[in-house]
Coordinates of C-alpha atoms and ligand atoms in Angstrom, one line a residue:
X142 CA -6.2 -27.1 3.1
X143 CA -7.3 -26.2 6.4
X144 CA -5.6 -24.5 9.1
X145 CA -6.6 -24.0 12.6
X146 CA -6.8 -20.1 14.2
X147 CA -5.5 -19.9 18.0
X148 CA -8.0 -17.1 19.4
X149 CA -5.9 -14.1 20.4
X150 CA -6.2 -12.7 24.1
X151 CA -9.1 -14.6 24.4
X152 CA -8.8 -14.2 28.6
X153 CA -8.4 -10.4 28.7
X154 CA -11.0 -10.4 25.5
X155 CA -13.4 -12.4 28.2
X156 CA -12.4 -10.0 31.1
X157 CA -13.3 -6.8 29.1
X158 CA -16.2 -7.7 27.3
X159 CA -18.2 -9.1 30.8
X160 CA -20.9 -10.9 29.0
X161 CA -23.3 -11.8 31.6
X162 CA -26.6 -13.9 31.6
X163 CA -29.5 -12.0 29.0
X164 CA -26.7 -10.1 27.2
X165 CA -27.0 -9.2 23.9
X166 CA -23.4 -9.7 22.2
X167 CA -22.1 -9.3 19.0
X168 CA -19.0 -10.8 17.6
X169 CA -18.2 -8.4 14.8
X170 CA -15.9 -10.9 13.2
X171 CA -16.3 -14.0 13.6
X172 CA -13.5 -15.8 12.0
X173 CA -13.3 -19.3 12.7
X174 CA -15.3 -18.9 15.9
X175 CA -13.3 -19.2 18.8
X176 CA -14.3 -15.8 20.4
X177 CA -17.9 -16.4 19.5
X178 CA -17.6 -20.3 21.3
X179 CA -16.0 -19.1 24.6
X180 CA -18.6 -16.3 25.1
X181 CA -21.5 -18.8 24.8
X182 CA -20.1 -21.2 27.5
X183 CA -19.4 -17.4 29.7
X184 CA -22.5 -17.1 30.2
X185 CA -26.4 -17.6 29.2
X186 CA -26.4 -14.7 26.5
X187 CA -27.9 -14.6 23.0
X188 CA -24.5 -13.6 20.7
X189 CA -24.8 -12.3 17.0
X190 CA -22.1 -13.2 14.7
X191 CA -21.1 -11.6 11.8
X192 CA -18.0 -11.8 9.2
X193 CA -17.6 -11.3 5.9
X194 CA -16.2 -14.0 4.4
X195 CA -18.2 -17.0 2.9
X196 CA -16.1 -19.6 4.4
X197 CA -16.8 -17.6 7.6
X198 CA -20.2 -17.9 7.6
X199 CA -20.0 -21.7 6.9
X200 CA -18.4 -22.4 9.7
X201 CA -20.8 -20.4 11.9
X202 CA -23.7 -22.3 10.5
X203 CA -22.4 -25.3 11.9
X204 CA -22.9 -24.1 15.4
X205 CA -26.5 -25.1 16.6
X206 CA -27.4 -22.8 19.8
X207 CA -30.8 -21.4 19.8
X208 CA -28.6 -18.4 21.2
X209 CA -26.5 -17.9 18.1
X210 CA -27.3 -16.2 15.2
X211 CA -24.8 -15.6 12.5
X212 CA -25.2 -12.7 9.6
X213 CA -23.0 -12.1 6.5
X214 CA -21.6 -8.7 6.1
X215 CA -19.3 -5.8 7.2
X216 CA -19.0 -4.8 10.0
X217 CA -19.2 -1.3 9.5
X218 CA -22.6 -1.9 8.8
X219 CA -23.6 -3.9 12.0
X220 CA -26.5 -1.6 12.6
X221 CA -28.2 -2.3 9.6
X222 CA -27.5 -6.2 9.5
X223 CA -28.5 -6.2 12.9
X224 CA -31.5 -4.0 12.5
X225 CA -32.7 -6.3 9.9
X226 CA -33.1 -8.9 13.2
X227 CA -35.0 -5.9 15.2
X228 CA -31.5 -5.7 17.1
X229 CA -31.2 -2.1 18.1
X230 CA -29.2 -2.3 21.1
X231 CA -26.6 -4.7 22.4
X232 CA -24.4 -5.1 25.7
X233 CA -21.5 -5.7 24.3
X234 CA -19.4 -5.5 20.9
X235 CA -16.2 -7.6 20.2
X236 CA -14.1 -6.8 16.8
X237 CA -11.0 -9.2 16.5
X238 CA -9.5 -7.2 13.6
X239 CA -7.5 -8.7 10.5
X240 CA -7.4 -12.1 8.8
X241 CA -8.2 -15.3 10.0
X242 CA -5.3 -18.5 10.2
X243 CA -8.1 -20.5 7.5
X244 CA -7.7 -17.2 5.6
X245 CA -4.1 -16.6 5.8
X246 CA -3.2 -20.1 4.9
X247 CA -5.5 -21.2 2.4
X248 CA -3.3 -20.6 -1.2
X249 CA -6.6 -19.9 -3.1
X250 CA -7.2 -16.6 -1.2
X251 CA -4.3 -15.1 -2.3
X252 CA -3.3 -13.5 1.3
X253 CA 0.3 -14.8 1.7
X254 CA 3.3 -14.4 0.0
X255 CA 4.5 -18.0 1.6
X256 CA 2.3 -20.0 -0.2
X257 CA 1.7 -19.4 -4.1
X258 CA -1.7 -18.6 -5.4
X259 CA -4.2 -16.5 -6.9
X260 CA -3.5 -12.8 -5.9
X261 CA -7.1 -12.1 -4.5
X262 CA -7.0 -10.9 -1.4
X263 CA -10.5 -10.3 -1.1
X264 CA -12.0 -11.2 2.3
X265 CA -16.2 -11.3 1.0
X266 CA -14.7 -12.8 -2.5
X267 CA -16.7 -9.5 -4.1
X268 CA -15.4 -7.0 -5.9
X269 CA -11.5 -6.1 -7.9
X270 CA -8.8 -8.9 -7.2
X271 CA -5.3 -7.4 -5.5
X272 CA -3.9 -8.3 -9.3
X273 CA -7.3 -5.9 -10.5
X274 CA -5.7 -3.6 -8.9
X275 CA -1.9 -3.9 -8.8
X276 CA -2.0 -4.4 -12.9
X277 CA -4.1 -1.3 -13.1
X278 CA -3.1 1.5 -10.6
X279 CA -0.7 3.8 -11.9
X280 CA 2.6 3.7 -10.2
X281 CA 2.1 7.0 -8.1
X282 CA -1.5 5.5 -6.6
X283 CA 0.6 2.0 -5.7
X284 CA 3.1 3.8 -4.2
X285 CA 0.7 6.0 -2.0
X286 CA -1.3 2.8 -1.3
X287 CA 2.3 1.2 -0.1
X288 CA 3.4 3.7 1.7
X289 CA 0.9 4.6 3.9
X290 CA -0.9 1.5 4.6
X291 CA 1.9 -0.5 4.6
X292 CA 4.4 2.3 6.4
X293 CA 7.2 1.0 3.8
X294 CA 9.5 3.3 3.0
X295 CA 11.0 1.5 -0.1
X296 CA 7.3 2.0 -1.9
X297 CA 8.7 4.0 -4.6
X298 CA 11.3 1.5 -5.5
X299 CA 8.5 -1.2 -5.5
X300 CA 6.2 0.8 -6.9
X301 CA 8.3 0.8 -10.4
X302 CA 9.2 -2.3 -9.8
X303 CA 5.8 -3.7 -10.4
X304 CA 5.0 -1.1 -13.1
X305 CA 8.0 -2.4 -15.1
X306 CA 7.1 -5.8 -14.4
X307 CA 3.7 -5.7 -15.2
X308 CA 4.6 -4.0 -18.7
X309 CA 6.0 -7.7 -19.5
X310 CA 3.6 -10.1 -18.0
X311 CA 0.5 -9.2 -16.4
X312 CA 1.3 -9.9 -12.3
X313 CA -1.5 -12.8 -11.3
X314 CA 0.1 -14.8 -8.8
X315 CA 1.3 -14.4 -5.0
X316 CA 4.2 -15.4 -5.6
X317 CA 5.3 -13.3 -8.8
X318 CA 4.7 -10.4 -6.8
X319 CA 6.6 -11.4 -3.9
X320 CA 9.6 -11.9 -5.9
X321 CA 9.2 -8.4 -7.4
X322 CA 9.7 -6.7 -4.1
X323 CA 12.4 -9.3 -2.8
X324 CA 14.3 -8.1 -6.1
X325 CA 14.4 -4.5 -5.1
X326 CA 13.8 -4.3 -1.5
X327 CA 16.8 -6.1 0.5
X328 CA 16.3 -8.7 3.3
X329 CA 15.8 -6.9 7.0
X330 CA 18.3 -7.3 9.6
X331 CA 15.8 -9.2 11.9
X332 CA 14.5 -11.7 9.2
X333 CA 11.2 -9.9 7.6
X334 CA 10.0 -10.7 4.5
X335 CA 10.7 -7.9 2.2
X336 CA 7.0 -8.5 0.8
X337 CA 5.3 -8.3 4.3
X338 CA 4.9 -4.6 4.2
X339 CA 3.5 -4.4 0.3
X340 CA 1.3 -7.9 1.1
X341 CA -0.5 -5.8 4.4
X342 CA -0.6 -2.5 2.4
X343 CA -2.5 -4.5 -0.3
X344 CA -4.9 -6.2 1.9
X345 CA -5.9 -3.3 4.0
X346 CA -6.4 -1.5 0.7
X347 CA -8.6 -4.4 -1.0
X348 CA -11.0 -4.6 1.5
X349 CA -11.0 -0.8 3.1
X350 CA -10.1 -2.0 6.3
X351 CA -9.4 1.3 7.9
X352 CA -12.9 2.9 6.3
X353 CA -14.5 -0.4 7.7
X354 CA -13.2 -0.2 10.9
X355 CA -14.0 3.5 11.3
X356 CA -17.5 3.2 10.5
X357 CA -17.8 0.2 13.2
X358 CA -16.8 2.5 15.9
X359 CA -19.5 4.9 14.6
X360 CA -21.8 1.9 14.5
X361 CA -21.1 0.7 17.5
X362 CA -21.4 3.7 19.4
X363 CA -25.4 4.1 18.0
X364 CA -25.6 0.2 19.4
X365 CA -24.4 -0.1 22.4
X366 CA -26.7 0.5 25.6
X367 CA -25.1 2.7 28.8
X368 CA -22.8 0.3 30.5
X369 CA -22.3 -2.0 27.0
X370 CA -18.9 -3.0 26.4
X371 CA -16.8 -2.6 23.5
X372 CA -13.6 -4.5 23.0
X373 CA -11.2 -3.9 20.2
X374 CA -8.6 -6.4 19.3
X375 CA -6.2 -4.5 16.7
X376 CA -2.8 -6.3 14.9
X377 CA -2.0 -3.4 12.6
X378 CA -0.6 -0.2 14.1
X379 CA -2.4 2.5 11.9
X380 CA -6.0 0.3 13.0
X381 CA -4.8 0.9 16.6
X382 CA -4.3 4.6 16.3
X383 CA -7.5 4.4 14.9
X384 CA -9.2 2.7 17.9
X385 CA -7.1 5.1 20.2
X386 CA -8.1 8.3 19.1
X387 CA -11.2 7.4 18.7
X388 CA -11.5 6.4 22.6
X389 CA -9.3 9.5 23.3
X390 CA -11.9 11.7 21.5
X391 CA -15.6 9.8 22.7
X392 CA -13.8 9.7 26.6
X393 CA -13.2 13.8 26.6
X394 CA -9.4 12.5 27.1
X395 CA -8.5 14.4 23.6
X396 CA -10.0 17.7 25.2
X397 CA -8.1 17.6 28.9
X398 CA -6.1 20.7 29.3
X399 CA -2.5 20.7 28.7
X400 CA -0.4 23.3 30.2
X401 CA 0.9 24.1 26.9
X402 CA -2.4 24.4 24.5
X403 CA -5.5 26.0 25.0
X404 CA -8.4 24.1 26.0
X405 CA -10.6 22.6 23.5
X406 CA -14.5 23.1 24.4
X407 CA -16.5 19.9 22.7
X408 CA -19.8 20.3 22.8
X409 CA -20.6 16.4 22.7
X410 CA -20.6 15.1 26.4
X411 CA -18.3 11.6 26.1
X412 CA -19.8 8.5 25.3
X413 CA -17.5 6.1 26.3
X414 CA -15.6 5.5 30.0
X415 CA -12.3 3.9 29.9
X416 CA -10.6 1.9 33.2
X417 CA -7.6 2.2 31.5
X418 CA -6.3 4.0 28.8
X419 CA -3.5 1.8 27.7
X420 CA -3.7 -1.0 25.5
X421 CA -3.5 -4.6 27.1
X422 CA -1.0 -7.1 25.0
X423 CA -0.2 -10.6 25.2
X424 CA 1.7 -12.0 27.4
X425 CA 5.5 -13.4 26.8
X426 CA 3.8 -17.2 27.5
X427 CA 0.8 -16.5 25.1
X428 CA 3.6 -14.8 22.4
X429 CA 6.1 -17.8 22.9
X430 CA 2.9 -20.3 22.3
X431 CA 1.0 -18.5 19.5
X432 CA 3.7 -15.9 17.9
X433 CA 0.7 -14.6 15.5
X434 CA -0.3 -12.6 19.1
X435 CA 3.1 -10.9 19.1
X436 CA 1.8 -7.3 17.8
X437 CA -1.8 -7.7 19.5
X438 CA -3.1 -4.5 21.3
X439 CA -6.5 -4.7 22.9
X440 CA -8.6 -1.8 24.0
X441 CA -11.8 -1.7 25.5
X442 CA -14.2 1.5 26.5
X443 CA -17.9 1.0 28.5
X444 CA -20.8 2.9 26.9
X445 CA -21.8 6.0 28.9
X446 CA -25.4 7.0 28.7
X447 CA -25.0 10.1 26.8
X448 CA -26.0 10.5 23.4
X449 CA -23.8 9.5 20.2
X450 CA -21.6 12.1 18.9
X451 CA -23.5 11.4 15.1
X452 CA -20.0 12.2 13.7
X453 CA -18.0 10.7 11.3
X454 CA -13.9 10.4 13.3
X455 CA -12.4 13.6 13.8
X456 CA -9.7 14.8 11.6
X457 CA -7.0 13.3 13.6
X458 CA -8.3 9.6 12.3
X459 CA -7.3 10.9 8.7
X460 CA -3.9 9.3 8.8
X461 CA -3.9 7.2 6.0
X462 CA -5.9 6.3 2.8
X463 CA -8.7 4.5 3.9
Ligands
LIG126 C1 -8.8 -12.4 13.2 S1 -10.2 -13.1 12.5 C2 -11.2 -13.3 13.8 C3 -10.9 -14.6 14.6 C4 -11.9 -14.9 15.7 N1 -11.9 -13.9 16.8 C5 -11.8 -16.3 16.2 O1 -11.6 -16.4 17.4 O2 -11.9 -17.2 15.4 C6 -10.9 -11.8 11.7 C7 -12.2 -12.1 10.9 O3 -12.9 -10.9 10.7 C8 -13.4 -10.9 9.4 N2 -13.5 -9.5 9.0 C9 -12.5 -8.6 8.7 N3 -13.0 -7.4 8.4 C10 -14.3 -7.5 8.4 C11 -15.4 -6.6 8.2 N4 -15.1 -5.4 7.8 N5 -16.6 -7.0 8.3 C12 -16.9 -8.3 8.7 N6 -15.9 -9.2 8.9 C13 -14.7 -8.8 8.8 C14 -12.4 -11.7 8.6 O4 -13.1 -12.2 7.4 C15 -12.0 -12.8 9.5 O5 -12.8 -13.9 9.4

């Protein structure tokens, strides 16, 4: 089955990334290419693309543009895959965080508890299933996993729930495990599945989203040149706090004086500029035409010319298990 994936923001995306004629741009996740299409026609720039998913990657290879290039990987290692092209500095960095629609609705990849299938999960098909995991973890470790990346605050109950389950049948399938948590965790007032919390906690977990995502920000920060652009596209609260505090920290904002704390010296001079600190979000029209957008929060910071900070986030990104 195929599905097709409505690019998010894609105006804003287009108004904060400025690619401009002999740009280097990279779309960190290319998905099924609908960023990576509209910044070609934008202008005259050469664009890198990179996902990690398989089915990604096909799809990229069918675009023929002696200004594409498209690499498999993670992104939080975009300056290695990117090194390995003699890319050391780009003008701009798009990340469109999450799963794709292909990725979402496809049954075999084991993503959604709407459709039954394999309980994979795994966006580069590498590494321990979400059933690896959910059959093995021990219930404290699920309910951690649960609670924090999937801010539920019924984990516990869920958490026994599949340990007691699992003690009867091994838990393979999407859909068992959906009606696990629907048998313990009761319907909310405004219609959510009871499994959408537990389904996101597992995925973020499977593929270390939030570690990904905070090594990108590092990664990006090496990459960009002064002026480059980076543009962050976020679905998932705890990833937006992420992205936040990391803006807050690398544009001094973190460090301002406040009339009731003392100020903060840093001794790194900020790296990124920001025109506006507040997230942009869809609009009612692009919400009412593509509901997926409802939770979307873009941010976007411009490269300063002084050096990387060479850190890994501050303490403050240590929200959650990563
Ligand atoms: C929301 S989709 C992007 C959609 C894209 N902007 C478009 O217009 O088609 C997110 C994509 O990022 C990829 N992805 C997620 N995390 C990644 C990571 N750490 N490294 C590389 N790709 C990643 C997923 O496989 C997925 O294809």
């Amino acid at each position: 089955m195929s599905a097709t994936h409505t690019p998010v923001m894609l105006n804003e995306m287009l108004n904060a990334l400025r690619p401009d004629n002999g740009d280097t741009i990279v779309d960190a996740t290319f998905g099924v290419g609908g960023y990576s299409r509209a910044i070609l026609e934008e202008a005259d720039c050469s664009l890198w693309a990179i996902d990690r998913d398989p089915a990604a990657i096909k799809r990229a290879e069918a675009i023929s543009s002696d200004r594409f290039t498209v690499a498999r990987g993670t992104f939080g290692q975009m300056d290695a895959l990117l090194a390995k092209y003699g890319v050391f500095q780009v003008d701009g960095i798009v990340m469109d965080l999450g799963v794709s629609s292909p990725q979402l609705e496809e049954k075999s990849r084991g993503f959604s508890f709407r459709h039954d299938g394999p309980l994979d999960m795994r966006m580069a098909l590498q590494g321990p299933t979400a059933a690896d995991f959910v059959n093995a973890a021990d219930e404290d470790c699920l309910v951690k996993i649960i609670r924090t990346l999937g801010e539920e605050r019924l984990a516990r109950r869920i958490g026994k729930a599949i340990v007691a389950a699992r003690s009867e049948n091994p838990i393979k399938r999407t859909g068992q495990l959906a009606n696990i948590i629907r048998r313990v965790v009761p319907k909310a007032k405004d219609g959510l599945d009871p499994a959408t919390r537990t389904f996101m906690a597992l995925r973020l977990h499977i593929n270390n989203e939030l570690g990904e995502l905070d090594r990108a920000l590092i990664a990006a920060e090496q990459l960009l040149a002064p002026g480059g652009r980076l543009v962050i596209v976020a679905f998932h609260s705890l990833e937006d706090r992420r992205v936040k505090r990391f803006f807050d920290e690398r544009t001094g904002y973190s460090n301002r004086p406040s009339r009731h704390a003392p100020q903060q010296q840093s001794l790194c001079q900020p790296s990124f500029s920001q025109a506006r600190r507040r997230p942009l979000k869809p609009t009612p029209a692009e919400i009412a035409s593509n509901p997926r957008a409802r939770s979307a929060r873009l941010r976007a910071a411009w490269r300063t010319a002084s050096a990387p900070w060479h850190t890994k986030p501050s303490d403050a990104h240590k929200g959650a298990a990563a």
